[in-house]
Amino acid sequence: MKQFAERMGTLGLIACGIILVVVLGALLAPIIAPYDPTIGSVTQRYQGMSAEHWFGTDQAGRDIFSRLVWGARSSLTGPLIVVVITAIFGTTIALTAVWFGGFVDSALSRVLDLLFAFPNLLLAMLAIAVFGPSLTTAALALAVAYIPYSARVVRSMAMRERNLPYIRSPELQGIPGAVITVRHLLPNVAPLIVTGATINFGFAMIELAALSFLGLGVQPPEADWGLMVSNGQQSLLNGYPAESVLAGLSIVITVAAVGYVGERLGGRAAAGRKA
Amino acid sequence: MTFILRRLAALIGVLIASSFLVFAAMYAAPGSPENFLVQGRTVSPDVLAAIRAQYSLDDPFLVRFWNWLINVLQGDFGRSLANQQDVGDLLAGRLPTTLMLVSLAAIIIVVLGVGLGILAGTKGGIVDKVVLLGSNLGFAIPTFFAALILMSIFSVGLGWFPVFGSGDGFFDRIWHLSLPALALALPSSAVVARITRTSIREERDSEHSVMARARGVAEGLVMRRHVIRNSMLPVSTIVGVHIAGLIAGSFVVEYAFTLDGIGTLLVNAVQRKDFAVVQAIAIVLVAAFGVINLLVDLLYASIDPRVKVQQTR
Amino acid sequence: MLDITTLSLTIGPDRQILRDVSLSVAAGEAVGLVGESGSGKSMTLRSILQIEPTGSEVTGSITLDDVDVRALRGEELRRMRANDVSMIAQNPHAVLNPVLPVERYLIEGMHDAQGQPTRTARLRAGELLEQVGIDAVDRVLRSYPHQLSGGMLQRVVIAGAIAGKPRLMLADEPTTALDVTTQAEVMAILDECRHELGMAMLFVTHDLDLAAAVCDRIAVMKDGEIVEIGLPEQLRDNPQHPYTRTLMESRPAGITWTLEGDTTP
Ligand SMILES: Nc1ncnc2c1ncn2[C@@H]1O[C@H](COP(=O)(O)OP(=O)(O)OP(=O)(O)O)[C@@H](O)[C@H]1O
Ligand SMILES: [Mg+2]
């Protein structure tokens, strides 16, 4: 614990605190949020800050604070889906390629090259064109777009370990490849997977928010930060900045916090490797 | 030379494979195109058959893909399902805005990102701290949010820039596109600035820089010739990756500023399931992405003599 | 000519690398600095040119013909580095900028550092390479560092180091990174150049035999301190410090060094 605090530094601990607040907000949204995020009242439009509505209301008269708190849910689950799927498939593909080598490796590389040819957002938009807009489609498509990056990093690291004695000797003893890979290779690339996941989380959060902003991700009237920025665009230009600005800042702060913690963790992963 | 040819061949292979992928995805999409074309109206089977014939919907999949590919190679992208316009014309009309936007953003990334990175790396002290903090936050700012904030401050608030539209004529366009380009370039500039700074720090203590100092070469020259020049090698790849990435980022910014570029066209086409347009844009963008990446690799090979040797062997 | 007096160097709060190092080199003299890896030999040389790692704390004095070289700053420091003292570093592969051709390395030293006109520098670059025993002068001049072998590169570095006819040469294990046959060649060239120009030399190595063959006097260094200084034969026949004795006994029965123009008997 103390070691962790030392590794993080003051800024890192603040970042951890921010992440904790956001996660708690998302988990406890029904308790924390004073209003239903999707229901507003026409008589309550464009309210300023008050004791009743901490951050005021939007153009549909919905409580902005409640929408921010509920918005944390979709804004966090989306990237989480992306990161988990990317890590699982990226690692599996990479380790399979490394273990079998030869034809399997080059065939998998070709497939990844093909995915590399598509910019992430384009791939997501193609999937949305086919399956219709939703958070799930957007998240799954982004995960597919991220897999080659994660697979490439894990592959090159696992490749270096592949021929080391601690992998070679159990292989010669006839222990099955899957067992060796999971028991020996996986723990060695694990720190890399964790760092990669934190980096991907930030990118996924921004790109999913962008898709929601374009009307292709989370659908109204659900609360989502990206959607709120887009929803508040007109109000912002008309002099009611609260919705867009607060939602945008939520994204910026969360992404920056996750990025900073990831960077610190990455430093530890790298240091751990050298030792 | 063989290196270039090999890379070109690989690019063409990837392009064909990805067009197949895109075409197949659209083909397999739930909901048939003729339903989209008749847009919910009830029509007689005869009309439906005529529509199917007009769009060759009854041909086998591979035949349709082949015909489409041949047409695309001849510059014929087909017609929009939504409004019958020629997709090629549609694209050509939107291209200048996107091209200009991406080019301006690329220039901003180089000037702002690399420039600030060099400043932070060479000066240190408070400048360094500020740039580092700025880049830590900068990469976390979504382009659409930056777009909104810039718009509300500089266009609505101060009135320095137009709020919407892409302008006509060269300089008017630049004026219209500079805020969108800035929003688009901001996160990438932050990343590039950081990497530049780190790279400069590493080169500053590299043995050849130290030995150049030890040989009595003036500090300014050591900085320019050894430190900055060599630190640009890794930076140039990163800049290239980010410039290629602008292609996708431009959709969002165009949409936020309601610019009449390819991105807005794509977003609208996706929202309306206008597959002819989506397909065409996807292929053009994959091609542009591939070409930029190829150019970056070639550029890298031309500035680092070590790469050339490895590749041609 | 060179006088190092009670030189100490610390990095960070408590990492003492050098402790009260005192050493002198007379004009034209070759002094060997011998010691095991990590004993601080390179740091001693680097302190003379003020190129110790950033964050080092240095005390004591280093004078070159009564000029305090540690106190030199700016243009004076630059001129001392360009004209009076040259250094040959341990790893020739790292010394040349990997993206500039060899010719630029030599011209940089003569033109940008020493202020010779570019044209003169270009002409002399070829001559210098011939002087260090390189035949394919034009090809080497046009080559990039990664295209040349370590031995070839070290010759280029030596050529660069003698270009300004310095009074003092700092040679930091100039042959360690090379294979055995090239070692002897490069060493011979270095020794020859030194005699031709009458340079003084501070020569770092962990090979006591090599030091004995090249140097007039030898200093033995251990853990950042000089434990013994003496004539080569003194150290060989009658070592005072136990560490010198260990060094003498543990030396490999490798190449025997005989050099042209060798002044030691
Ligand atoms: N940049 C640095 N920061 C901290 N310590 C350093 C640095 N460079 C060298 N050292 C330490 O200084 C000590 C002396 O190093 P030095 O390079 O002078 O040894 P050396 O005698 O030249 O050894 P070798 O024969 O391996 O070249 C070593 O213990 C080394 O770990
Ligand atoms: Mg050394």
JSON list of C-alpha atoms in Angstrom, two decimals, chain B residues 98-249:
[
{"chain": "B", "resi": 98, "resn": "THR", "atom": "CA", "xyz": [-11.67, 17.69, -45.60]},
{"chain": "B", "resi": 99, "resn": "LEU", "atom": "CA", "xyz": [-8.32, 17.93, -47.35]},
{"chain": "B", "resi": 100, "resn": "MET", "atom": "CA", "xyz": [-7.85, 21.50, -46.21]},
{"chain": "B", "resi": 101, "resn": "LEU", "atom": "CA", "xyz": [-8.95, 20.70, -42.67]},
{"chain": "B", "resi": 102, "resn": "VAL", "atom": "CA", "xyz": [-6.60, 17.75, -42.36]},
{"chain": "B", "resi": 103, "resn": "SER", "atom": "CA", "xyz": [-3.68, 19.67, -43.90]},
{"chain": "B", "resi": 104, "resn": "LEU", "atom": "CA", "xyz": [-4.15, 22.63, -41.56]},
{"chain": "B", "resi": 105, "resn": "ALA", "atom": "CA", "xyz": [-4.38, 20.29, -38.58]},
{"chain": "B", "resi": 106, "resn": "ALA", "atom": "CA", "xyz": [-1.21, 18.50, -39.73]},
{"chain": "B", "resi": 107, "resn": "ILE", "atom": "CA", "xyz": [0.62, 21.81, -39.89]},
{"chain": "B", "resi": 108, "resn": "ILE", "atom": "CA", "xyz": [-0.62, 22.71, -36.41]},
{"chain": "B", "resi": 109, "resn": "ILE", "atom": "CA", "xyz": [0.57, 19.35, -35.04]},
{"chain": "B", "resi": 110, "resn": "VAL", "atom": "CA", "xyz": [4.03, 19.91, -36.46]},
{"chain": "B", "resi": 111, "resn": "VAL", "atom": "CA", "xyz": [4.35, 23.55, -35.42]},
{"chain": "B", "resi": 112, "resn": "LEU", "atom": "CA", "xyz": [2.61, 23.36, -32.05]},
{"chain": "B", "resi": 113, "resn": "GLY", "atom": "CA", "xyz": [3.43, 19.78, -31.02]},
{"chain": "B", "resi": 114, "resn": "VAL", "atom": "CA", "xyz": [7.01, 19.55, -32.21]},
{"chain": "B", "resi": 115, "resn": "GLY", "atom": "CA", "xyz": [7.68, 23.22, -31.46]},
{"chain": "B", "resi": 116, "resn": "LEU", "atom": "CA", "xyz": [6.51, 23.10, -27.85]},
{"chain": "B", "resi": 117, "resn": "GLY", "atom": "CA", "xyz": [8.22, 19.75, -27.37]},
{"chain": "B", "resi": 118, "resn": "ILE", "atom": "CA", "xyz": [11.55, 21.18, -28.50]},
{"chain": "B", "resi": 119, "resn": "LEU", "atom": "CA", "xyz": [11.04, 24.24, -26.33]},
{"chain": "B", "resi": 120, "resn": "ALA", "atom": "CA", "xyz": [10.26, 22.14, -23.25]},
{"chain": "B", "resi": 121, "resn": "GLY", "atom": "CA", "xyz": [13.07, 19.69, -23.96]},
{"chain": "B", "resi": 122, "resn": "THR", "atom": "CA", "xyz": [15.77, 22.30, -24.47]},
{"chain": "B", "resi": 123, "resn": "LYS", "atom": "CA", "xyz": [14.70, 25.02, -22.02]},
{"chain": "B", "resi": 124, "resn": "GLY", "atom": "CA", "xyz": [13.59, 23.05, -18.98]},
{"chain": "B", "resi": 125, "resn": "GLY", "atom": "CA", "xyz": [12.40, 24.88, -15.88]},
{"chain": "B", "resi": 126, "resn": "ILE", "atom": "CA", "xyz": [8.99, 26.50, -15.82]},
{"chain": "B", "resi": 127, "resn": "VAL", "atom": "CA", "xyz": [8.47, 26.23, -19.60]},
{"chain": "B", "resi": 128, "resn": "ASP", "atom": "CA", "xyz": [9.01, 22.50, -19.30]},
{"chain": "B", "resi": 129, "resn": "LYS", "atom": "CA", "xyz": [6.54, 22.16, -16.43]},
{"chain": "B", "resi": 130, "resn": "VAL", "atom": "CA", "xyz": [3.85, 24.12, -18.24]},
{"chain": "B", "resi": 131, "resn": "VAL", "atom": "CA", "xyz": [4.21, 22.15, -21.48]},
{"chain": "B", "resi": 132, "resn": "LEU", "atom": "CA", "xyz": [4.23, 18.87, -19.58]},
{"chain": "B", "resi": 133, "resn": "LEU", "atom": "CA", "xyz": [1.07, 19.75, -17.69]},
{"chain": "B", "resi": 134, "resn": "GLY", "atom": "CA", "xyz": [-0.59, 21.06, -20.83]},
{"chain": "B", "resi": 135, "resn": "SER", "atom": "CA", "xyz": [0.19, 17.89, -22.74]},
{"chain": "B", "resi": 136, "resn": "ASN", "atom": "CA", "xyz": [-1.04, 15.73, -19.87]},
{"chain": "B", "resi": 137, "resn": "LEU", "atom": "CA", "xyz": [-4.41, 17.46, -20.04]},
{"chain": "B", "resi": 138, "resn": "GLY", "atom": "CA", "xyz": [-4.37, 18.11, -23.78]},
{"chain": "B", "resi": 139, "resn": "PHE", "atom": "CA", "xyz": [-4.46, 14.51, -24.87]},
{"chain": "B", "resi": 140, "resn": "ALA", "atom": "CA", "xyz": [-7.54, 13.97, -22.71]},
{"chain": "B", "resi": 141, "resn": "ILE", "atom": "CA", "xyz": [-9.61, 16.68, -24.43]},
{"chain": "B", "resi": 142, "resn": "PRO", "atom": "CA", "xyz": [-12.01, 15.12, -26.95]},
{"chain": "B", "resi": 143, "resn": "THR", "atom": "CA", "xyz": [-11.90, 16.97, -30.27]},
{"chain": "B", "resi": 144, "resn": "PHE", "atom": "CA", "xyz": [-15.63, 17.65, -30.24]},
{"chain": "B", "resi": 145, "resn": "PHE", "atom": "CA", "xyz": [-15.41, 19.24, -26.81]},
{"chain": "B", "resi": 146, "resn": "ALA", "atom": "CA", "xyz": [-12.45, 21.39, -27.86]},
{"chain": "B", "resi": 147, "resn": "ALA", "atom": "CA", "xyz": [-14.48, 22.34, -30.93]},
{"chain": "B", "resi": 148, "resn": "LEU", "atom": "CA", "xyz": [-17.41, 23.50, -28.85]},
{"chain": "B", "resi": 149, "resn": "ILE", "atom": "CA", "xyz": [-15.32, 25.48, -26.42]},
{"chain": "B", "resi": 150, "resn": "LEU", "atom": "CA", "xyz": [-13.26, 27.17, -29.14]},
{"chain": "B", "resi": 151, "resn": "MET", "atom": "CA", "xyz": [-16.44, 27.96, -31.03]},
{"chain": "B", "resi": 152, "resn": "SER", "atom": "CA", "xyz": [-18.19, 29.48, -28.07]},
{"chain": "B", "resi": 153, "resn": "ILE", "atom": "CA", "xyz": [-15.20, 31.58, -27.07]},
{"chain": "B", "resi": 154, "resn": "PHE", "atom": "CA", "xyz": [-13.74, 32.75, -30.37]},
{"chain": "B", "resi": 155, "resn": "SER", "atom": "CA", "xyz": [-16.73, 32.64, -32.70]},
{"chain": "B", "resi": 156, "resn": "VAL", "atom": "CA", "xyz": [-19.76, 33.38, -30.54]},
{"chain": "B", "resi": 157, "resn": "GLY", "atom": "CA", "xyz": [-18.09, 35.28, -27.74]},
{"chain": "B", "resi": 158, "resn": "LEU", "atom": "CA", "xyz": [-15.38, 37.32, -29.44]},
{"chain": "B", "resi": 159, "resn": "GLY", "atom": "CA", "xyz": [-16.67, 37.04, -32.99]},
{"chain": "B", "resi": 160, "resn": "TRP", "atom": "CA", "xyz": [-13.18, 36.55, -34.43]},
{"chain": "B", "resi": 161, "resn": "PHE", "atom": "CA", "xyz": [-14.09, 33.48, -36.46]},
{"chain": "B", "resi": 162, "resn": "PRO", "atom": "CA", "xyz": [-17.23, 32.32, -38.27]},
{"chain": "B", "resi": 163, "resn": "VAL", "atom": "CA", "xyz": [-19.42, 29.86, -36.37]},
{"chain": "B", "resi": 164, "resn": "PHE", "atom": "CA", "xyz": [-20.38, 27.48, -39.16]},
{"chain": "B", "resi": 165, "resn": "GLY", "atom": "CA", "xyz": [-19.53, 26.67, -42.77]},
{"chain": "B", "resi": 166, "resn": "SER", "atom": "CA", "xyz": [-16.37, 26.08, -44.73]},
{"chain": "B", "resi": 167, "resn": "GLY", "atom": "CA", "xyz": [-16.10, 29.31, -46.72]},
{"chain": "B", "resi": 168, "resn": "ASP", "atom": "CA", "xyz": [-15.18, 29.68, -50.36]},
{"chain": "B", "resi": 169, "resn": "GLY", "atom": "CA", "xyz": [-11.94, 30.80, -51.89]},
{"chain": "B", "resi": 170, "resn": "PHE", "atom": "CA", "xyz": [-8.58, 29.82, -50.46]},
{"chain": "B", "resi": 171, "resn": "PHE", "atom": "CA", "xyz": [-8.09, 32.37, -47.70]},
{"chain": "B", "resi": 172, "resn": "ASP", "atom": "CA", "xyz": [-11.72, 32.44, -46.67]},
{"chain": "B", "resi": 173, "resn": "ARG", "atom": "CA", "xyz": [-11.52, 28.68, -46.29]},
{"chain": "B", "resi": 174, "resn": "ILE", "atom": "CA", "xyz": [-8.46, 28.93, -44.09]},
{"chain": "B", "resi": 175, "resn": "TRP", "atom": "CA", "xyz": [-10.25, 31.48, -41.96]},
{"chain": "B", "resi": 176, "resn": "HIS", "atom": "CA", "xyz": [-13.30, 29.24, -41.65]},
{"chain": "B", "resi": 177, "resn": "LEU", "atom": "CA", "xyz": [-11.27, 26.11, -41.00]},
{"chain": "B", "resi": 178, "resn": "SER", "atom": "CA", "xyz": [-8.66, 27.35, -38.56]},
{"chain": "B", "resi": 179, "resn": "LEU", "atom": "CA", "xyz": [-10.71, 26.80, -35.40]},
{"chain": "B", "resi": 180, "resn": "PRO", "atom": "CA", "xyz": [-11.85, 23.31, -36.50]},
{"chain": "B", "resi": 181, "resn": "ALA", "atom": "CA", "xyz": [-8.26, 22.45, -37.42]},
{"chain": "B", "resi": 182, "resn": "LEU", "atom": "CA", "xyz": [-7.06, 23.63, -34.02]},
{"chain": "B", "resi": 183, "resn": "ALA", "atom": "CA", "xyz": [-9.67, 21.49, -32.25]},
{"chain": "B", "resi": 184, "resn": "LEU", "atom": "CA", "xyz": [-8.73, 18.53, -34.41]},
{"chain": "B", "resi": 185, "resn": "ALA", "atom": "CA", "xyz": [-5.00, 18.95, -33.83]},
{"chain": "B", "resi": 186, "resn": "LEU", "atom": "CA", "xyz": [-5.09, 19.61, -30.09]},
{"chain": "B", "resi": 187, "resn": "PRO", "atom": "CA", "xyz": [-4.93, 16.08, -28.64]},
{"chain": "B", "resi": 188, "resn": "SER", "atom": "CA", "xyz": [-2.34, 14.93, -31.17]},
{"chain": "B", "resi": 189, "resn": "SER", "atom": "CA", "xyz": [-0.23, 18.02, -30.57]},
{"chain": "B", "resi": 190, "resn": "ALA", "atom": "CA", "xyz": [-0.24, 17.20, -26.87]},
{"chain": "B", "resi": 191, "resn": "VAL", "atom": "CA", "xyz": [1.03, 13.67, -27.49]},
{"chain": "B", "resi": 192, "resn": "VAL", "atom": "CA", "xyz": [3.60, 14.82, -30.04]},
{"chain": "B", "resi": 193, "resn": "ALA", "atom": "CA", "xyz": [4.88, 17.54, -27.69]},
{"chain": "B", "resi": 194, "resn": "ARG", "atom": "CA", "xyz": [5.45, 14.99, -24.95]},
{"chain": "B", "resi": 195, "resn": "ILE", "atom": "CA", "xyz": [7.24, 12.52, -27.15]},
{"chain": "B", "resi": 196, "resn": "THR", "atom": "CA", "xyz": [9.38, 15.26, -28.66]},
{"chain": "B", "resi": 197, "resn": "ARG", "atom": "CA", "xyz": [10.37, 16.45, -25.21]},
{"chain": "B", "resi": 198, "resn": "THR", "atom": "CA", "xyz": [11.32, 12.96, -24.03]},
{"chain": "B", "resi": 199, "resn": "SER", "atom": "CA", "xyz": [13.23, 12.31, -27.21]},
{"chain": "B", "resi": 200, "resn": "ILE", "atom": "CA", "xyz": [15.19, 15.56, -26.85]},
{"chain": "B", "resi": 201, "resn": "ARG", "atom": "CA", "xyz": [16.02, 14.74, -23.24]},
{"chain": "B", "resi": 202, "resn": "GLU", "atom": "CA", "xyz": [17.40, 11.37, -24.29]},
{"chain": "B", "resi": 203, "resn": "GLU", "atom": "CA", "xyz": [19.45, 12.73, -27.17]},
{"chain": "B", "resi": 204, "resn": "ARG", "atom": "CA", "xyz": [20.84, 15.56, -25.07]},
{"chain": "B", "resi": 205, "resn": "ASP", "atom": "CA", "xyz": [22.82, 13.08, -22.99]},
{"chain": "B", "resi": 206, "resn": "SER", "atom": "CA", "xyz": [23.56, 10.69, -25.84]},
{"chain": "B", "resi": 207, "resn": "GLU", "atom": "CA", "xyz": [27.22, 9.82, -26.25]},
{"chain": "B", "resi": 208, "resn": "HIS", "atom": "CA", "xyz": [27.58, 11.47, -29.65]},
{"chain": "B", "resi": 209, "resn": "SER", "atom": "CA", "xyz": [26.10, 14.73, -28.37]},
{"chain": "B", "resi": 210, "resn": "VAL", "atom": "CA", "xyz": [28.34, 14.67, -25.31]},
{"chain": "B", "resi": 211, "resn": "MET", "atom": "CA", "xyz": [31.40, 13.87, -27.41]},
{"chain": "B", "resi": 212, "resn": "ALA", "atom": "CA", "xyz": [30.54, 16.65, -29.86]},
{"chain": "B", "resi": 213, "resn": "ARG", "atom": "CA", "xyz": [30.58, 19.04, -26.90]},
{"chain": "B", "resi": 214, "resn": "ALA", "atom": "CA", "xyz": [33.84, 17.47, -25.73]},
{"chain": "B", "resi": 215, "resn": "ARG", "atom": "CA", "xyz": [35.33, 18.18, -29.15]},
{"chain": "B", "resi": 216, "resn": "GLY", "atom": "CA", "xyz": [34.60, 21.87, -28.77]},
{"chain": "B", "resi": 217, "resn": "VAL", "atom": "CA", "xyz": [31.52, 22.14, -30.94]},
{"chain": "B", "resi": 218, "resn": "ALA", "atom": "CA", "xyz": [29.42, 25.11, -29.81]},
{"chain": "B", "resi": 219, "resn": "GLU", "atom": "CA", "xyz": [26.37, 24.26, -27.71]},
{"chain": "B", "resi": 220, "resn": "GLY", "atom": "CA", "xyz": [23.91, 25.75, -30.20]},
{"chain": "B", "resi": 221, "resn": "LEU", "atom": "CA", "xyz": [25.30, 23.64, -32.98]},
{"chain": "B", "resi": 222, "resn": "VAL", "atom": "CA", "xyz": [25.29, 20.50, -30.84]},
{"chain": "B", "resi": 223, "resn": "MET", "atom": "CA", "xyz": [21.65, 21.18, -30.09]},
{"chain": "B", "resi": 224, "resn": "ARG", "atom": "CA", "xyz": [20.70, 21.66, -33.71]},
{"chain": "B", "resi": 225, "resn": "ARG", "atom": "CA", "xyz": [22.87, 19.07, -35.38]},
{"chain": "B", "resi": 226, "resn": "HIS", "atom": "CA", "xyz": [22.97, 16.29, -32.82]},
{"chain": "B", "resi": 227, "resn": "VAL", "atom": "CA", "xyz": [20.18, 16.69, -30.29]},
{"chain": "B", "resi": 228, "resn": "ILE", "atom": "CA", "xyz": [17.21, 18.12, -32.20]},
{"chain": "B", "resi": 229, "resn": "ARG", "atom": "CA", "xyz": [18.00, 16.50, -35.51]},
{"chain": "B", "resi": 230, "resn": "ASN", "atom": "CA", "xyz": [18.36, 13.01, -34.08]},
{"chain": "B", "resi": 231, "resn": "SER", "atom": "CA", "xyz": [15.42, 13.31, -31.73]},
{"chain": "B", "resi": 232, "resn": "MET", "atom": "CA", "xyz": [13.26, 14.03, -34.79]},
{"chain": "B", "resi": 233, "resn": "LEU", "atom": "CA", "xyz": [13.69, 10.44, -35.99]},
{"chain": "B", "resi": 234, "resn": "PRO", "atom": "CA", "xyz": [11.28, 8.81, -33.53]},
{"chain": "B", "resi": 235, "resn": "VAL", "atom": "CA", "xyz": [9.16, 11.98, -33.52]},
{"chain": "B", "resi": 236, "resn": "SER", "atom": "CA", "xyz": [8.62, 11.83, -37.27]},
{"chain": "B", "resi": 237, "resn": "THR", "atom": "CA", "xyz": [7.02, 8.39, -37.03]},
{"chain": "B", "resi": 238, "resn": "ILE", "atom": "CA", "xyz": [4.70, 9.53, -34.27]},
{"chain": "B", "resi": 239, "resn": "VAL", "atom": "CA", "xyz": [3.76, 12.66, -36.20]},
{"chain": "B", "resi": 240, "resn": "GLY", "atom": "CA", "xyz": [3.01, 10.46, -39.21]},
{"chain": "B", "resi": 241, "resn": "VAL", "atom": "CA", "xyz": [0.80, 8.14, -37.21]},
{"chain": "B", "resi": 242, "resn": "HIS", "atom": "CA", "xyz": [-1.11, 11.09, -35.83]},
{"chain": "B", "resi": 243, "resn": "ILE", "atom": "CA", "xyz": [-1.54, 12.75, -39.20]},
{"chain": "B", "resi": 244, "resn": "ALA", "atom": "CA", "xyz": [-2.97, 9.49, -40.56]},
{"chain": "B", "resi": 245, "resn": "GLY", "atom": "CA", "xyz": [-5.22, 9.42, -37.51]},
{"chain": "B", "resi": 246, "resn": "LEU", "atom": "CA", "xyz": [-6.59, 12.87, -38.40]},
{"chain": "B", "resi": 247, "resn": "ILE", "atom": "CA", "xyz": [-8.57, 11.24, -41.18]},
{"chain": "B", "resi": 248, "resn": "ALA", "atom": "CA", "xyz": [-10.94, 9.62, -38.72]},
{"chain": "B", "resi": 249, "resn": "GLY", "atom": "CA", "xyz": [-10.81, 12.48, -36.26]}
]
